[in-house]
Coordinates of C-alpha atoms and ligand atoms in Angstrom, one line a residue:
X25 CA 110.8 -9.2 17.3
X26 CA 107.2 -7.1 18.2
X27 CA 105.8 -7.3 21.4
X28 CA 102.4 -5.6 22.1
X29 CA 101.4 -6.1 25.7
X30 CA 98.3 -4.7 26.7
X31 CA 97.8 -2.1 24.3
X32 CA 94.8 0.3 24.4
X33 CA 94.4 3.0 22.3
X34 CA 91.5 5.8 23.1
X35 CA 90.5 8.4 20.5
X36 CA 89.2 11.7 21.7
X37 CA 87.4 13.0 25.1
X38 CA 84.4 12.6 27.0
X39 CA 81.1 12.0 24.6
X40 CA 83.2 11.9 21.6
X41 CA 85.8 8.8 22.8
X42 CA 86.3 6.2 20.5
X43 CA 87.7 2.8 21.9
X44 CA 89.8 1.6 19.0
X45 CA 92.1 -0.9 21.1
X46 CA 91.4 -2.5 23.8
X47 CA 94.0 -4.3 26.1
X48 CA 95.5 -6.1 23.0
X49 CA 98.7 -8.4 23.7
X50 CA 100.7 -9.7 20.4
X51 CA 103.8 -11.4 19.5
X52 CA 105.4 -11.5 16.4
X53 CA 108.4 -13.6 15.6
X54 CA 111.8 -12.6 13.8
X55 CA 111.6 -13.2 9.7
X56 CA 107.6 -14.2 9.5
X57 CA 104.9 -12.9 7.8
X58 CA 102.5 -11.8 10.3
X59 CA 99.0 -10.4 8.8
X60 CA 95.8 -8.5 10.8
X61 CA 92.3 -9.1 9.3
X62 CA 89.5 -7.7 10.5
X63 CA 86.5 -5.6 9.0
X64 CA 86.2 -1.6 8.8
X65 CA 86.6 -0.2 11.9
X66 CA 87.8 -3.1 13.5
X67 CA 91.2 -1.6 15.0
X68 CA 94.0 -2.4 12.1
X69 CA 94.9 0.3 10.9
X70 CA 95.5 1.8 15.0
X71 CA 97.5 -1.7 15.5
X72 CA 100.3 -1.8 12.9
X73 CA 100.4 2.9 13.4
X74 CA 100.8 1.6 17.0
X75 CA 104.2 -0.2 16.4
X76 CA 105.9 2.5 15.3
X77 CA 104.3 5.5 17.4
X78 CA 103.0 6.9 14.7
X79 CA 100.2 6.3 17.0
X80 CA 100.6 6.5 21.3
X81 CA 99.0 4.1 22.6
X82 CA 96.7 5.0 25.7
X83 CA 98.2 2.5 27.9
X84 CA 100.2 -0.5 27.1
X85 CA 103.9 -1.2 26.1
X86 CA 105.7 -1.6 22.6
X87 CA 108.5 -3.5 22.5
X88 CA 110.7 -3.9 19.2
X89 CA 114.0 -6.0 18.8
X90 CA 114.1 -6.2 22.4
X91 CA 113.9 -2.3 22.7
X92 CA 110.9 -0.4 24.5
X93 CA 109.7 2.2 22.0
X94 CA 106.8 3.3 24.5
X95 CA 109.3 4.4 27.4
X96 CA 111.8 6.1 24.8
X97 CA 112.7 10.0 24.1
X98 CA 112.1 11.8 21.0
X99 CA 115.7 11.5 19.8
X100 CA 115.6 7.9 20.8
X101 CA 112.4 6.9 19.4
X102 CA 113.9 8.4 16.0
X103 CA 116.5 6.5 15.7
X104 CA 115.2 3.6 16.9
X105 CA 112.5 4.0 14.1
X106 CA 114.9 3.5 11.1
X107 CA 114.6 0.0 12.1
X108 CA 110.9 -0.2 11.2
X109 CA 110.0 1.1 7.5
X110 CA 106.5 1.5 6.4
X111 CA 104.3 1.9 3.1
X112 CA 100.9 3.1 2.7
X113 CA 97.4 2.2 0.7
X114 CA 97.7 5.8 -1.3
X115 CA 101.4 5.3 -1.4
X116 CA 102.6 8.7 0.3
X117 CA 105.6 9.7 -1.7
X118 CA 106.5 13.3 -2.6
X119 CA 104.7 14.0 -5.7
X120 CA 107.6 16.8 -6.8
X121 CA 109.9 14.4 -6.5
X122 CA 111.8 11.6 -8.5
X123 CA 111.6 7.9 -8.5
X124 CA 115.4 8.3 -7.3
X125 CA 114.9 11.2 -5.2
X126 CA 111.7 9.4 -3.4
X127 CA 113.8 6.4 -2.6
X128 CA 116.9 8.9 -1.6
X129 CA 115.1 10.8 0.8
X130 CA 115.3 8.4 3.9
X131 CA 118.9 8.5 3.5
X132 CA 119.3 11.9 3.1
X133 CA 117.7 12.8 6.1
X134 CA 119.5 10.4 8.1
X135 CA 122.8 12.6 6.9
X136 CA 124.3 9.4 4.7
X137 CA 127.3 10.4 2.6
X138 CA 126.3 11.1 -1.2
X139 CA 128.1 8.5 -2.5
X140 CA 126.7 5.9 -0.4
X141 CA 123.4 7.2 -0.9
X142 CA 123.7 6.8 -4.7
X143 CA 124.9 3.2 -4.2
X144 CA 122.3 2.3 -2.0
X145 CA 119.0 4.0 -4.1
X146 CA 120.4 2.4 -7.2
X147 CA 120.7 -1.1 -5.3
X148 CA 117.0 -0.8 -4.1
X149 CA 116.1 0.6 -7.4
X150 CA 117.2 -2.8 -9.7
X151 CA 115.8 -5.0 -6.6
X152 CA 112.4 -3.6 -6.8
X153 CA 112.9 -3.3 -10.7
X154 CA 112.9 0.6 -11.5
X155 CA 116.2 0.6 -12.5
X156 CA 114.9 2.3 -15.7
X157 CA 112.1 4.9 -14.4
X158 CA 114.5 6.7 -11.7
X159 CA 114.2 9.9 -13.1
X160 CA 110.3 9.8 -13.3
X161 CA 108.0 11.6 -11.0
X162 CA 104.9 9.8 -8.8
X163 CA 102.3 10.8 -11.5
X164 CA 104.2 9.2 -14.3
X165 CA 104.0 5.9 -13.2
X166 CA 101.7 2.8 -12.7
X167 CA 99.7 2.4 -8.9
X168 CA 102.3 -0.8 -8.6
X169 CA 105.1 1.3 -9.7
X170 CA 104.4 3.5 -6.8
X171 CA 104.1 1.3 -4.4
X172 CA 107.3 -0.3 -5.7
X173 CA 109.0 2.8 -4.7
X174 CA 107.5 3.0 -1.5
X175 CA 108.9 -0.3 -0.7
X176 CA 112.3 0.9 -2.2
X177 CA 112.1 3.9 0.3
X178 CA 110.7 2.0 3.0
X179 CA 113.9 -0.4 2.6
X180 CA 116.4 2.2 2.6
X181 CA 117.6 2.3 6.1
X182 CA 117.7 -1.6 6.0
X183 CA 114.9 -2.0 8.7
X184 CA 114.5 -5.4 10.0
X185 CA 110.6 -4.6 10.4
X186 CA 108.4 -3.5 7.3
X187 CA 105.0 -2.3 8.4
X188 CA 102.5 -2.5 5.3
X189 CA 99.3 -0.6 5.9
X190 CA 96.7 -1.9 3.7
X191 CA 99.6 -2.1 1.1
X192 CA 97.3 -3.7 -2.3
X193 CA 94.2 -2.6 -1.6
X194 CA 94.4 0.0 -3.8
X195 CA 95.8 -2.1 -7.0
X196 CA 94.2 -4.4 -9.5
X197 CA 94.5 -8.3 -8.6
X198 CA 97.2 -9.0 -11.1
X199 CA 99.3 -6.1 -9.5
X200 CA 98.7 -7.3 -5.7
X201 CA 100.3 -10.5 -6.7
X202 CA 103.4 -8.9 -7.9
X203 CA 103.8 -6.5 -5.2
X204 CA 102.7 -9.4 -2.5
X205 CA 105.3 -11.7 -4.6
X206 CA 108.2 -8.6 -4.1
X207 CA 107.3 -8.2 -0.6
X208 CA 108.0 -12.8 -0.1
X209 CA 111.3 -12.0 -2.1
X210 CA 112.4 -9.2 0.5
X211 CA 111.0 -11.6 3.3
X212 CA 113.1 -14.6 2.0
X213 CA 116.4 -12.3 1.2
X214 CA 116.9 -10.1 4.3
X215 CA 114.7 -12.4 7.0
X216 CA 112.8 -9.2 6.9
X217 CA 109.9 -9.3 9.5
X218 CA 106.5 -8.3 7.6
X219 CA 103.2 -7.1 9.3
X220 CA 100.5 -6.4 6.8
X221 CA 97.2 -5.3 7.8
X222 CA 94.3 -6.2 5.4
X223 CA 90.7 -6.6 4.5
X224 CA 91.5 -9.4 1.9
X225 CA 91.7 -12.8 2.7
X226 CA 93.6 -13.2 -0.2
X227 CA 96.4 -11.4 0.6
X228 CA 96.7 -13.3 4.3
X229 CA 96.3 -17.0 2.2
X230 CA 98.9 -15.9 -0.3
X231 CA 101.6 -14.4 1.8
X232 CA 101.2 -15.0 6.2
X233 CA 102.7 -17.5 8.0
X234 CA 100.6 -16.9 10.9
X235 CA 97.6 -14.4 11.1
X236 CA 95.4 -12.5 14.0
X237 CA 91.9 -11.6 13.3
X238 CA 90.9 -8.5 15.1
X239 CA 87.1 -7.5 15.8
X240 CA 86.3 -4.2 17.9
X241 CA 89.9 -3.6 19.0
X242 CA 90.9 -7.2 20.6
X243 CA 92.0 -10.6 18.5
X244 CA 89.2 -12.6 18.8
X245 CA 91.7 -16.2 16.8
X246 CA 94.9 -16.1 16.0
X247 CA 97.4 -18.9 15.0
X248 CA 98.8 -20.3 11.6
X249 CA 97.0 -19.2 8.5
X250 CA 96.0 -23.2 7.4
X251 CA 94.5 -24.1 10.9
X252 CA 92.5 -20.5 11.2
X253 CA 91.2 -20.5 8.1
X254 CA 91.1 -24.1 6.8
X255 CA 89.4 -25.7 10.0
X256 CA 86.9 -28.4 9.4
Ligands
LIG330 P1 90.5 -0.3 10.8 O1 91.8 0.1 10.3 O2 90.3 -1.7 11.1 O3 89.4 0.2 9.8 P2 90.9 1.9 12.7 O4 92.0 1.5 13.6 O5 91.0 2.9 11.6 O6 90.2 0.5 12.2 O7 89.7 2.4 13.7 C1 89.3 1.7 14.9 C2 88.2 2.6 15.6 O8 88.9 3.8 16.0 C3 87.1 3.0 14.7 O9 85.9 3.1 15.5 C4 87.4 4.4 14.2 O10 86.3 5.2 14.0 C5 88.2 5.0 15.4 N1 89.2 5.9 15.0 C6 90.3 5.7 14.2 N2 91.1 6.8 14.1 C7 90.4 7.8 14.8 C8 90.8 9.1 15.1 N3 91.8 9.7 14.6 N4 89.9 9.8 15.9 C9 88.8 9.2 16.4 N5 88.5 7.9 16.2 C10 89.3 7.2 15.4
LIG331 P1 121.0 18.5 -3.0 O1 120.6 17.5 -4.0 O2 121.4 19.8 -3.7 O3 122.0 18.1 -2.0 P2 118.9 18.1 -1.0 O4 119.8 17.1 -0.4 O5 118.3 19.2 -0.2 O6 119.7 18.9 -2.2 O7 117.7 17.4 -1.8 C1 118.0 16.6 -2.8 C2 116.7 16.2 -3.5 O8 115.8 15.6 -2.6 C3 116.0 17.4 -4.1 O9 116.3 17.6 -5.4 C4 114.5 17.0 -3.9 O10 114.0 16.4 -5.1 C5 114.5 16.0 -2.8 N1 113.9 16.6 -1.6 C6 114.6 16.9 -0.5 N2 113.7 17.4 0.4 C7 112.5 17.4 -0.1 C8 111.2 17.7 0.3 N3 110.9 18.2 1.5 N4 110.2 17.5 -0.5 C9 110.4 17.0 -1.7 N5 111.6 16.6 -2.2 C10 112.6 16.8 -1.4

């Protein structure tokens, strides 16, 4: 479903460059849970931005659902990109809007019809189980009610990938489990492809099927969770 082949990403010029990845090849299969450890610094966060161009990469290719998002257009890349969702640490969702208008605004700006719009946010709405906060705003609610709408919004264009950017690490342990237990549900229900990236073991034991541990922009081990981690 992801290929990465030979990606190297270069911050900045001269003096001032910044090697983040560094000729970095990764496959990740359709409907698994693929997570990226590493320390601070390590690359993670240029990885999973990587996958959806958020970030260029200096060289190397990207390839998603058998489509090459590094050789596409802008138009292209766009509409390729409503196959990849994303959610955030700090959340990102538009603080003067609703719950309903958060999770809306993905669909909106794809030009959906209003009906099927309100069909849609009130489907993902009782399936990440805010059916009765939808006319709240971002400030009224609970760090796991936010990211609950993130993942609502993030789930609106029915993406087959969902990129999640250091998704708990802002959230108590008890509301990491729910939101890591939401995002198996999703996994399990729409053979959604996850890539988390993380600093917690904990998340990668409780949720990956197979992990890759980065260290200063390459993958030093990768494989299934149990034999990287578990190993005599
Ligand atoms: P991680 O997510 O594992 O903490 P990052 O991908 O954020 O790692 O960073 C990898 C390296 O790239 C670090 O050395 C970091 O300082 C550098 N880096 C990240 N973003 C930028 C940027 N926008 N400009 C310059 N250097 C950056
Ligand atoms: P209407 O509901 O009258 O068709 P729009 O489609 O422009 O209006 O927007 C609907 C809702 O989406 C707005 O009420 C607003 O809450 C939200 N919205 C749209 N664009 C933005 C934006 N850039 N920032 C915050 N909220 C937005």
């Amino acid at each position: 479903m992801i290929e990465l082949k030979n990606l190297t990403k270069v911050y900045g010029k001269g003096s001032k460059q910044a090697t983040a990845l560094s000729a970095l090849s990764l496959s990740i299969k359709k409907g698994e849970i693929f997570g990226v450890i590493g320390h601070s610094g390590a690359g993670k966060s240029t990885l999973i931005r990587c996958i959806n161009l958020l970030e260029r990469p200096t060289q190397g290719e990207v390839w998603v659902d058998g489509v090459e998002l590094t050789a596409l257009r802008k138009h292209q890349l766009q509409v390729q990109r409503r196959k990849i969702g994303m959610i955030f640490q700090h959340f990102n969702l538009l603080s003067s809007a609703t719950v309903y208008n958060n999770i809306a605004f993905p669909l909106r700006l794809a030009g959906t019809e209003g009906a099927e719009i309100e069909r849609k946010v009130k489907e993902l709405l009782f399936l990440v189980g805010l059916e009765e906060h939808w006319n709240k705003y971002p400030a009224e609610l609970s760090g796991g009610q936010k990211q609950r709408v993130g993942i609502a919004r993030a789930l609106a264009s029915d993406p087959d990938v969902l990129l999640c950017d250091e998704a708990t690490s802002a959230l108590d342990p008890q509301t990491t489990d729910s939101i890591l237990r939401l995002l198996m549900d999703i996994n399990t229900k729409f053979n959604l492809t996850i890539v988390l990236i993380t600093h917690e073991m904990h998340v990668i034991q409780s949720i990956c099927d197979r992990v890759a541990v980065i260290h200063g922009g390459g993958i030093v081990e990768q494989g299934e969770v149990a034999q990287v981690f578990l190993k005599p």
